[in-house]
Coordinates of C-alpha atoms in Angstrom, one line a residue:
Chain A
X1181 CA -15.1 -9.0 15.9
X1182 CA -13.1 -6.4 18.1
X1183 CA -15.0 -6.0 21.3
X1184 CA -14.5 -2.2 21.6
X1185 CA -13.8 0.5 18.8
X1186 CA -13.6 4.2 19.2
X1187 CA -13.5 6.3 16.1
X1188 CA -11.9 10.0 17.6
X1189 CA -12.6 8.9 20.9
X1190 CA -16.2 8.4 20.4
X1191 CA -17.3 4.6 20.3
X1192 CA -18.4 3.7 17.0
X1193 CA -18.3 1.5 13.6
X1194 CA -17.4 3.5 11.1
X1195 CA -15.5 6.0 9.1
X1196 CA -15.4 8.5 6.3
X1197 CA -15.5 7.7 2.6
X1198 CA -13.8 10.0 1.8
X1199 CA -11.3 8.7 4.0
X1200 CA -7.5 9.1 2.6
X1201 CA -6.3 5.6 4.6
X1202 CA -9.8 3.9 2.5
X1203 CA -8.1 5.8 -1.1
X1204 CA -4.5 5.5 -0.5
X1205 CA -3.3 3.3 2.6
X1206 CA -2.3 6.5 3.7
X1207 CA -2.0 6.4 7.3
X1208 CA -0.2 4.1 10.6
X1209 CA -0.7 1.2 12.4
X1210 CA 0.2 -0.7 15.7
X1211 CA -0.7 -3.0 17.4
X1212 CA 0.2 -3.7 20.8
X1213 CA -0.7 -6.2 24.1
X1214 CA -2.8 -5.4 27.1
X1215 CA -1.7 -7.0 30.2
X1216 CA -3.6 -6.7 33.4
X1217 CA -4.6 -3.5 31.9
X1218 CA -2.3 -1.8 30.6
X1219 CA -0.7 -1.6 27.1
X1220 CA 2.3 -2.8 27.1
X1221 CA 5.9 -1.5 25.3
X1222 CA 3.1 2.3 24.9
X1223 CA 6.2 4.8 24.6
X1224 CA 8.5 2.1 22.0
X1225 CA 5.0 2.0 19.9
X1226 CA 4.5 5.8 19.8
X1227 CA 8.0 6.0 18.8
X1228 CA 7.5 4.2 15.6
X1229 CA 4.2 5.9 15.1
X1230 CA 6.3 9.1 15.3
X1231 CA 8.5 8.1 13.3
X1232 CA 6.3 6.6 10.5
X1233 CA 3.9 10.3 10.6
X1234 CA 7.7 11.5 9.9
X1235 CA 8.1 10.1 7.2
X1236 CA 5.0 10.6 5.8
X1237 CA 5.4 14.1 7.3
X1238 CA 1.8 13.6 8.6
X1239 CA 0.4 15.3 11.3
X1240 CA -1.0 12.7 14.1
X1241 CA -3.4 13.1 17.4
X1242 CA -2.1 14.2 20.4
X1243 CA -0.3 11.6 22.3
X1244 CA -2.6 11.9 25.8
X1245 CA -5.9 11.9 23.6
X1246 CA -4.4 8.4 22.3
X1247 CA -2.7 7.1 25.6
X1248 CA -6.2 8.5 27.1
X1249 CA -8.9 6.4 24.9
X1250 CA -6.2 3.4 25.5
X1251 CA -6.4 3.7 28.6
X1252 CA -10.0 3.9 28.9
X1253 CA -10.7 1.2 26.7
X1254 CA -8.1 -1.5 28.2
X1255 CA -9.4 -0.7 32.1
X1256 CA -9.9 -3.8 33.8
X1257 CA -8.4 -5.9 30.4
X1258 CA -6.9 -8.8 31.5
X1259 CA -5.4 -9.2 28.4
X1260 CA -6.4 -8.0 25.0
X1261 CA -5.1 -7.2 21.8
X1262 CA -4.7 -2.9 21.2
X1263 CA -4.9 -2.0 17.2
X1264 CA -4.8 1.6 16.6
X1265 CA -5.2 3.0 13.2
X1266 CA -4.2 7.1 12.2
X1267 CA -4.4 8.0 8.8
X1268 CA -4.0 11.1 7.1
X1269 CA -8.0 12.1 6.8
X1270 CA -10.2 13.2 5.0
X1271 CA -9.2 14.9 0.5
X1272 CA -10.6 15.8 -2.4
X1273 CA -9.9 13.1 -4.5
X1274 CA -5.8 13.5 -5.4
X1275 CA -2.8 11.6 -4.4
X1276 CA -1.8 15.2 -2.7
X1277 CA -2.1 15.1 0.8
X1278 CA -4.1 17.7 1.7
X1279 CA -2.7 21.1 3.7
X1280 CA -5.2 21.2 7.0
X1281 CA -6.5 18.0 7.1
X1282 CA -6.9 16.3 10.7
X1283 CA -5.7 12.9 11.0
X1284 CA -8.1 10.6 11.8
X1285 CA -7.6 8.4 14.4
X1286 CA -10.0 3.8 15.0
X1287 CA -9.0 2.3 18.4
X1288 CA -9.6 -2.1 18.6
X1289 CA -9.7 -3.7 21.6
X1290 CA -10.0 -7.8 20.7
X1291 CA -9.9 -10.7 22.4
X1292 CA -6.7 -12.1 23.2
X1293 CA -6.2 -14.6 20.5
X1294 CA -6.5 -18.0 20.8
X1295 CA -3.4 -20.2 20.6
X1296 CA -3.4 -23.2 19.1
X1297 CA -2.4 -26.4 21.0
X1298 CA 1.3 -26.7 19.4
X1299 CA 3.1 -29.1 21.3
X1300 CA 6.2 -27.0 21.1
X1301 CA 5.7 -26.9 17.9
X1302 CA 6.6 -24.1 15.7
X1303 CA 6.2 -24.8 11.9
X1304 CA 6.9 -22.3 9.6
X1305 CA 7.3 -21.9 5.4
X1306 CA 8.5 -19.2 2.9
X1307 CA 6.5 -17.0 1.3
X1308 CA 6.6 -17.2 -2.4
X1309 CA 5.1 -13.3 -2.2
X1310 CA 9.0 -11.4 -1.9
X1311 CA 8.8 -7.6 -0.4
X1312 CA 9.4 -4.7 -3.0
X1313 CA 12.5 -2.6 -2.0
X1314 CA 11.2 1.1 -0.6
X1315 CA 13.8 3.5 1.3
X1316 CA 10.8 5.8 2.1
X1317 CA 8.7 3.2 3.7
X1318 CA 11.0 0.4 4.9
X1319 CA 10.4 -0.4 9.1
X1320 CA 7.7 2.0 9.6
X1321 CA 4.1 0.1 10.1
X1322 CA 2.6 2.2 7.3
X1323 CA -1.1 0.8 6.0
X1324 CA 0.2 -0.7 2.7
X1325 CA 0.1 -3.7 3.6
X1326 CA -1.7 -5.8 0.5
X1327 CA 2.4 -8.2 0.0
X1328 CA 1.7 -9.0 3.5
X1329 CA -2.4 -9.9 2.3
X1330 CA -0.7 -11.9 -0.6
X1331 CA 1.7 -13.5 1.6
X1332 CA -0.9 -14.7 4.2
X1333 CA -2.9 -15.9 1.6
X1334 CA -0.2 -19.1 0.4
X1335 CA -1.6 -21.4 3.2
X1336 CA -4.6 -22.0 5.8
X1337 CA -3.6 -23.2 8.9
X1338 CA -0.3 -25.8 8.9
X1339 CA 1.9 -23.4 9.3
X1340 CA 1.8 -20.9 12.1
X1341 CA 3.9 -18.4 10.4
X1342 CA 5.8 -17.5 6.8
X1343 CA 8.9 -15.7 6.1
X1344 CA 9.0 -13.9 3.4
X1345 CA 12.2 -12.6 1.1
X1346 CA 13.4 -9.4 -0.5
X1347 CA 13.2 -9.1 -3.9
X1348 CA 17.1 -10.0 -4.8
X1349 CA 16.4 -12.9 -1.8
X1350 CA 17.6 -12.1 1.2
X1351 CA 15.8 -13.1 4.6
X1352 CA 13.2 -9.7 5.8
X1353 CA 10.7 -10.8 8.4
X1354 CA 7.8 -12.8 8.9
X1355 CA 4.1 -11.2 7.5
X1356 CA 3.1 -10.4 11.5
X1357 CA 6.9 -10.6 13.0
X1358 CA 10.5 -10.2 13.1
X1359 CA 13.0 -13.3 12.9
X1360 CA 16.3 -13.8 14.5
X1361 CA 18.8 -16.3 13.5
X1362 CA 21.8 -17.4 15.4
X1363 CA 24.0 -18.1 13.1
X1364 CA 28.2 -18.9 13.6
X1365 CA 26.9 -18.4 17.4
X1366 CA 26.1 -14.2 16.7
X1367 CA 22.5 -13.8 16.8
X1368 CA 21.5 -12.0 13.6
X1369 CA 18.7 -10.3 12.8
X1370 CA 18.5 -8.5 9.2
X1371 CA 18.7 -5.2 7.9
X1372 CA 15.4 -3.5 7.6
X1373 CA 16.5 -0.2 5.6
X1374 CA 14.6 -1.5 2.3
X1375 CA 11.7 -3.4 3.1
X1376 CA 10.4 -4.7 6.5
X1377 CA 8.8 -3.5 9.9
X1378 CA 10.7 -2.7 13.0
X1379 CA 8.6 -4.3 15.8
X1380 CA 8.8 -3.2 19.0
X1381 CA 9.3 -6.7 20.1
X1382 CA 12.6 -6.6 17.5
X1383 CA 13.9 -3.7 19.5
X1384 CA 13.7 -4.1 22.5
X1385 CA 15.3 -8.2 22.0
X1386 CA 18.3 -6.5 20.4
X1387 CA 18.6 -4.1 23.7
X1388 CA 17.9 -6.9 25.9
X1389 CA 20.5 -8.6 24.3
X1390 CA 22.7 -6.3 24.2
X1391 CA 22.4 -5.7 28.2
X1392 CA 22.9 -9.5 28.7
X1393 CA 26.2 -9.8 26.6
X1394 CA 24.6 -12.0 23.9
X1395 CA 26.4 -10.9 20.4
X1396 CA 23.9 -9.8 17.6
X1397 CA 24.2 -7.9 14.5
X1398 CA 21.9 -6.5 12.4
X1399 CA 22.8 -7.6 8.6
X1400 CA 21.8 -9.5 5.6
X1401 CA 20.4 -12.9 6.2
X1402 CA 20.4 -15.4 3.2
X1403 CA 18.7 -19.0 3.5
X1404 CA 21.5 -20.8 3.5
X1405 CA 22.0 -18.8 6.6
X1406 CA 19.1 -19.9 8.4
X1407 CA 19.6 -23.2 7.2
X1408 CA 22.7 -24.0 9.0
X1409 CA 21.6 -21.5 11.7
X1410 CA 21.9 -23.6 15.8
X1411 CA 18.3 -21.4 16.4
X1412 CA 15.3 -19.2 15.4
X1413 CA 13.0 -17.5 16.9
X1414 CA 10.3 -14.9 15.7
X1415 CA 9.1 -11.8 17.8
X1416 CA 6.7 -10.1 18.1
X1417 CA 4.2 -7.4 20.9
X1418 CA 2.0 -10.2 20.2
X1419 CA 3.8 -13.7 20.5
X1420 CA 6.7 -12.3 22.4
X1421 CA 9.8 -15.2 21.5
X1422 CA 8.8 -17.4 19.7
X1423 CA 10.9 -20.3 18.5
X1424 CA 11.2 -21.9 15.2
X1425 CA 11.3 -26.0 15.4
X1426 CA 11.1 -26.5 11.9
X1427 CA 11.4 -24.0 8.9
X1428 CA 10.5 -25.5 5.3
X1429 CA 12.3 -29.2 5.1
X1430 CA 14.6 -27.9 8.2
X1431 CA 14.0 -29.0 12.4
X1432 CA 15.7 -26.7 15.4
X1433 CA 15.9 -27.2 18.4
X1434 CA 14.4 -24.6 21.0
X1435 CA 17.6 -22.7 21.9
X1436 CA 19.6 -20.9 25.1
X1437 CA 19.4 -17.8 23.4
X1438 CA 15.9 -17.7 23.1
X1439 CA 15.1 -19.4 26.3
X1440 CA 17.2 -16.8 27.7
X1441 CA 15.4 -13.3 26.2
X1442 CA 11.6 -15.0 27.0
X1443 CA 12.8 -15.5 30.0
X1444 CA 14.9 -11.8 30.5
X1445 CA 11.4 -10.1 28.9
X1446 CA 8.8 -12.2 31.7
X1447 CA 10.5 -11.2 34.3
X1448 CA 10.6 -7.7 33.6
X1449 CA 7.3 -7.5 32.5
X1450 CA 7.2 -7.3 28.8
X1451 CA 5.2 -10.1 28.3
X1452 CA 1.7 -10.2 27.8
Chain B
X1367 CA -15.5 16.9 -2.6
X1368 CA -18.1 14.1 -4.9
X1369 CA -21.5 15.7 -5.8
X1370 CA -22.9 11.7 -5.7
X1371 CA -21.0 8.9 -3.1
X1372 CA -23.1 5.4 -3.0
X1373 CA -22.2 3.1 -0.9
X1374 CA -22.8 -0.7 -2.1
X1375 CA -25.7 0.4 -4.3
X1376 CA -26.7 2.7 -1.2
X1377 CA -26.2 6.8 -1.2
X1378 CA -24.1 6.7 1.6
X1379 CA -21.3 8.6 3.6
X1380 CA -19.3 6.5 5.7
X1381 CA -17.5 2.6 5.3
X1382 CA -17.1 0.1 8.1
X1383 CA -14.3 1.0 10.3
X1384 CA -13.0 -3.1 9.7
X1385 CA -13.1 -2.8 6.0
X1386 CA -10.1 -4.1 4.9
X1387 CA -9.6 -1.1 2.2
X1388 CA -8.7 0.6 5.3
X1389 CA -6.9 -2.0 7.3
X1390 CA -4.5 -3.0 4.7
X1391 CA -5.0 -1.0 0.8
X1392 CA -7.0 -4.6 0.2
X1393 CA -9.0 -3.2 -2.4
X1394 CA -8.6 -1.6 -6.0
X1395 CA -9.7 1.1 -7.8
X1396 CA -11.0 3.1 -11.3
X1397 CA -11.1 6.7 -12.1
X1398 CA -13.3 6.9 -15.5
X1399 CA -14.3 10.1 -17.3
X1400 CA -17.8 10.5 -17.4
X1401 CA -19.6 12.7 -20.8
X1402 CA -22.8 13.2 -22.2
X1403 CA -24.5 10.6 -19.4
X1404 CA -21.6 8.1 -20.6
X1405 CA -18.9 6.6 -18.6
X1406 CA -15.7 5.9 -21.1
X1407 CA -14.0 2.8 -21.8
X1408 CA -15.6 1.2 -19.0
X1409 CA -15.1 -2.0 -20.7
X1410 CA -11.6 -1.4 -20.1
X1411 CA -11.9 -0.2 -16.7
X1412 CA -13.4 -3.4 -15.9
X1413 CA -10.8 -5.8 -17.4
X1414 CA -8.6 -3.8 -15.9
X1415 CA -10.2 -4.2 -12.9
X1416 CA -10.6 -8.2 -13.4
X1417 CA -7.1 -8.7 -13.5
X1418 CA -7.2 -7.0 -10.6
X1419 CA -8.9 -8.8 -9.2
X1420 CA -7.5 -11.5 -10.4
X1421 CA -3.9 -11.3 -8.5
X1422 CA -6.2 -10.5 -4.9
X1423 CA -7.8 -13.9 -5.4
X1424 CA -10.4 -11.3 -4.6
X1425 CA -13.8 -11.3 -5.3
X1426 CA -15.7 -8.4 -7.1
X1427 CA -19.1 -7.3 -7.1
X1428 CA -21.2 -8.4 -10.7
X1429 CA -20.2 -6.3 -13.4
X1430 CA -24.3 -5.2 -13.7
X1431 CA -24.2 -3.8 -10.0
X1432 CA -21.8 -2.0 -11.0
X1433 CA -22.7 -1.4 -14.4
X1434 CA -26.0 -0.5 -12.9
X1435 CA -24.4 2.2 -10.7
X1436 CA -22.3 3.7 -12.6
X1437 CA -25.1 4.6 -14.9
X1438 CA -27.4 6.0 -12.1
X1439 CA -25.0 8.3 -11.3
X1440 CA -24.2 9.5 -14.4
X1441 CA -27.0 9.8 -16.0
X1442 CA -28.2 13.4 -17.1
X1443 CA -24.3 14.6 -16.4
X1444 CA -22.4 16.4 -18.9
X1445 CA -18.8 16.2 -17.9
X1446 CA -17.8 14.5 -15.0
X1447 CA -15.6 11.8 -12.9
X1448 CA -16.5 8.5 -11.8
X1449 CA -14.6 6.8 -9.5
X1450 CA -15.2 3.3 -7.9
X1451 CA -13.5 1.4 -5.5
X1452 CA -14.0 -2.1 -3.8
X1453 CA -12.6 -4.0 -1.2
X1454 CA -12.3 -7.7 -0.1
X1455 CA -14.4 -6.9 2.4
X1456 CA -14.7 -6.8 6.0
X1457 CA -12.6 -9.1 8.5
X1458 CA -11.2 -10.0 11.5
X1459 CA -7.8 -8.8 12.4
X1460 CA -4.6 -10.3 10.5
X1461 CA -3.7 -10.1 7.2
X1462 CA -5.1 -13.3 5.9
X1463 CA -7.8 -13.0 3.4
X1464 CA -11.2 -14.2 4.9
X1465 CA -13.1 -17.1 3.1
X1466 CA -16.2 -15.6 2.6
X1467 CA -16.4 -11.3 2.7
X1468 CA -18.3 -9.5 1.1
X1469 CA -16.5 -7.1 -1.4
X1470 CA -17.0 -3.6 -0.5
X1471 CA -18.0 -1.3 -3.7
X1472 CA -18.0 2.4 -3.6
X1473 CA -18.6 5.0 -6.3
X1474 CA -18.1 8.6 -6.0
X1475 CA -19.2 11.3 -8.4
X1476 CA -17.6 14.1 -9.0
X1477 CA -17.1 17.7 -10.8
X1478 CA -15.0 17.7 -13.6
X1479 CA -11.3 19.4 -12.4
X1480 CA -11.2 22.5 -13.7
X1481 CA -8.2 23.3 -15.1
X1482 CA -5.7 25.6 -15.6
X1483 CA -5.0 28.4 -17.4
X1484 CA -1.4 26.5 -19.0
X1485 CA -1.2 28.8 -22.4
X1486 CA 0.0 25.4 -23.9
X1487 CA 2.7 24.7 -21.4
X1488 CA 2.6 22.2 -19.6
X1489 CA 6.2 21.6 -17.1
X1490 CA 6.5 18.1 -15.5
X1491 CA 9.6 17.8 -13.0
X1492 CA 10.8 14.4 -11.6
X1493 CA 10.3 13.4 -8.4
X1494 CA 12.7 12.5 -5.9
X1495 CA 10.2 9.3 -4.8
X1496 CA 10.9 6.3 -6.7
X1497 CA 8.8 3.1 -6.9
X1498 CA 9.8 -0.3 -5.4
X1499 CA 9.6 -3.3 -7.8
X1500 CA 7.2 -5.7 -6.9
X1501 CA 6.1 -7.8 -10.3
X1502 CA 2.8 -9.3 -8.1
X1503 CA 1.3 -6.1 -8.0
X1504 CA 2.3 -4.2 -10.9
X1505 CA 0.3 -2.8 -14.1
X1506 CA -3.2 -2.9 -11.9
X1507 CA -4.7 0.0 -9.5
X1508 CA -4.5 -1.4 -6.1
X1509 CA -5.2 0.8 -3.2
X1510 CA -1.8 0.4 -1.2
X1511 CA -0.7 4.1 -2.9
X1512 CA 1.4 6.0 -0.9
X1513 CA 4.5 5.9 -3.1
X1514 CA 2.0 8.3 -5.5
X1515 CA 1.2 10.6 -2.1
X1516 CA 4.8 11.1 -0.8
X1517 CA 5.4 11.7 -4.1
X1518 CA 2.6 14.2 -5.3
X1519 CA 4.0 16.0 -1.5
X1520 CA 6.8 16.8 -2.9
X1521 CA 5.7 20.0 -5.1
X1522 CA 2.5 22.3 -4.9
X1523 CA 1.0 24.1 -8.2
X1524 CA 3.9 24.7 -9.7
X1525 CA 4.4 21.5 -12.4
X1526 CA 1.8 19.6 -13.8
X1527 CA 2.8 16.2 -12.9
X1528 CA 6.0 14.1 -11.9
X1529 CA 8.0 11.3 -13.6
X1530 CA 8.8 8.9 -11.1
X1531 CA 11.2 6.5 -12.0
X1532 CA 12.0 3.0 -10.5
X1533 CA 14.7 2.0 -8.4
X1534 CA 16.9 1.2 -10.7
X1535 CA 16.5 4.8 -12.2
X1536 CA 14.7 4.3 -15.2
X1537 CA 11.6 6.1 -16.1
X1538 CA 8.1 4.0 -14.9
X1539 CA 5.5 7.2 -15.2
X1540 CA 3.7 10.2 -13.4
X1541 CA 2.1 10.0 -10.2
X1542 CA -2.0 9.7 -12.1
X1543 CA -0.4 9.0 -15.4
X1544 CA 1.5 7.3 -18.0
X1545 CA 4.2 9.0 -20.0
X1546 CA 5.4 8.0 -24.0
X1547 CA 7.9 9.4 -25.6
X1548 CA 9.3 9.8 -29.0
X1549 CA 12.6 7.7 -29.1
X1550 CA 14.6 7.6 -32.5
X1551 CA 11.2 8.1 -34.3
X1552 CA 9.5 5.2 -32.9
X1553 CA 6.6 6.3 -29.6
X1554 CA 8.4 4.6 -26.7
X1555 CA 6.0 3.9 -23.4
X1556 CA 7.9 2.6 -20.2
X1557 CA 7.4 -1.3 -19.2
X1558 CA 5.0 -1.5 -16.9
X1559 CA 6.1 -5.5 -15.2
X1560 CA 6.9 -4.4 -12.4
X1561 CA 6.4 -1.1 -10.8
X1562 CA 3.3 1.6 -12.2
X1563 CA -0.2 1.2 -13.5
X1564 CA -0.6 -0.1 -17.0
X1565 CA -3.7 2.4 -18.2
X1566 CA -6.8 2.4 -19.0
X1567 CA -5.3 5.5 -21.7
X1568 CA -1.6 3.9 -22.5
X1569 CA -3.6 0.8 -23.4
X1570 CA -6.1 2.3 -26.3
X1571 CA -2.9 4.9 -27.1
X1572 CA -1.0 1.6 -27.9
X1573 CA -3.4 0.3 -30.2
X1574 CA -4.9 3.4 -31.9
X1575 CA -0.3 3.9 -33.1
X1576 CA -0.3 0.9 -34.2
X1577 CA -3.7 0.5 -36.1
X1578 CA -2.5 4.1 -37.3
X1579 CA 0.7 2.9 -38.4
X1580 CA 2.5 4.4 -36.5
X1581 CA 5.8 2.3 -34.5
X1582 CA 5.7 2.0 -30.9
X1583 CA 7.2 -0.2 -28.4
X1584 CA 7.1 -1.3 -24.7
X1585 CA 10.8 -0.8 -23.6
X1586 CA 12.3 1.0 -20.4
X1587 CA 13.3 3.8 -21.0
X1588 CA 15.5 6.2 -19.5
X1589 CA 16.3 10.0 -18.7
X1590 CA 18.6 10.1 -21.5
X1591 CA 16.1 8.9 -23.7
X1592 CA 13.7 11.8 -22.7
X1593 CA 16.1 14.4 -23.0
X1594 CA 16.9 13.1 -26.1
X1595 CA 13.4 12.9 -27.1
X1596 CA 11.3 14.1 -30.1
X1597 CA 8.2 14.7 -28.4
X1598 CA 7.0 13.4 -24.7
X1599 CA 3.3 13.3 -24.2
X1600 CA 1.4 12.0 -21.0
X1601 CA -1.7 9.8 -20.8
X1602 CA -5.1 9.2 -19.0
X1603 CA -8.6 8.7 -18.4
X1604 CA -8.7 12.2 -17.4
X1605 CA -6.2 13.9 -19.3
X1606 CA -6.6 12.0 -22.5
X1607 CA -3.3 12.4 -24.7
X1608 CA -1.0 15.7 -23.3
X1609 CA 2.0 17.0 -25.0
X1610 CA 4.7 18.2 -22.2
X1611 CA 6.5 21.5 -22.8
X1612 CA 8.5 20.8 -20.1
X1613 CA 10.7 18.4 -18.1
X1614 CA 12.7 19.9 -15.8
X1615 CA 15.4 21.9 -17.6
X1616 CA 14.5 20.4 -21.1
X1617 CA 12.0 22.0 -23.8
X1618 CA 10.1 20.2 -26.0
X1619 CA 7.7 21.2 -29.0
X1620 CA 4.4 19.5 -29.2
X1621 CA 4.6 16.4 -31.4
X1622 CA 3.1 15.2 -34.4
X1623 CA 2.4 12.0 -32.5
X1624 CA 0.3 13.3 -29.5
X1625 CA -1.4 15.8 -32.6
X1626 CA -2.0 12.5 -34.1
X1627 CA -2.9 10.6 -31.5
X1628 CA -5.9 13.1 -29.7
X1629 CA -7.3 14.1 -32.8
X1630 CA -8.1 10.2 -33.4
X1631 CA -9.5 9.5 -30.1
X1632 CA -11.5 12.6 -29.9
X1633 CA -12.7 11.5 -33.5
X1634 CA -13.5 8.2 -31.6
X1635 CA -15.5 9.7 -29.0
X1636 CA -12.9 8.3 -26.1
X1637 CA -12.0 11.3 -24.7
X1638 CA -14.2 13.6 -22.4

């Protein structure tokens, strides 16, 4: 369990039964790596939060409240995970969003997850659970996550992650990360305009790749593309850039592009 | 706000910040009409709950706990709304469902909603927000309800309900009810195998229609079908059978089939 929780700025362990986060998943969240007391890529996480709030027409707490509370939780912490969630707040029964609700904010500071010893093997599976297409909800990190829960329930500890396909059978993302593949020499990552979460690390990787002169493309990615890919890697704020060595029956080598990007991001201090 | 709330059987107003209902919408709910101290159609609501729990591979509290608590809340109550929600319970951070979590149950008893004076006019709109297709989540009443929230945010008090279409443009349901239309003399209601909630009242209406010799069909319903429909009505546990008199620019008369079904259900004591 988290080592510290702040509910609307106060150490607490409970929220209202009337909160719309519980009732409808009516809210947003962010998961952030903390290193040497600092929540990494904070502004990028806030940017995505703001995009989500705009899509949901939801009020947000003031930025400096979130920042102040995050700083107070992270102070003196070597390495940890900071998660926060913001909901539309409390309302009467019914889907209609209230006009005046006060958003709820909950910040959680958790231990850094213990990495299993993998000998460099990163074994990924294909999930049977598909991601539905909804452009309104795609890209943002909202609290309606049953598809990810059902996908993650498909396996135990035998795989590092599972890749999810959309209803057309194209690759979208891992349950809790984004995916990149080098296809015909071009670094590709799935288009997320209809499904998936546009990761902060994904955005950063695309920018750094472009800056490093690596040709990259946001596009449709098929399983056939992955079968023939020169390298595949996963990205998230917690895992950084993680090369995949096996996807179902297909094997991959750790590639130059993943290593180059990992080294670049590590040197810039973006990885925990 | 509700007049009474029970959290795991105890009067309370809060739940854990670690509950997966809040984190991921990882749970189910039911909204039930209460009349003369009795939650109506209780067994049908429990059947849908069980179907949802099976789909989500989620444990449920024992039936008699829910029933006992519902009875205790409803005793002596003339007319009210009983809502309950069940979540997978508390877990560590991460989508992976815990093996041993204790499901959370929250029961809410609320006043019966005040009906606006409509002079028999039931004005319905078409929502811009579409329903994504996911067979795994279709039909059940889970806690991922952002699509309904966004749809309900499209209007204020000027319409009674809004109809939602799927990504292909076919009619699915209202934001908080199901829809029936008489098309070429046949009572039709949309197929919900890919999106929407299969209402308890919808199921009952289909059964009663069949018993009354009304030809009925679960099928694809288009907007063109609705434009030419002889009658349209909405159903839910709270509204019962509610004839639509206007959908956007199209007008409808209150039809015989809606009246026949309403009278039949009322006589059987199924309506609040």
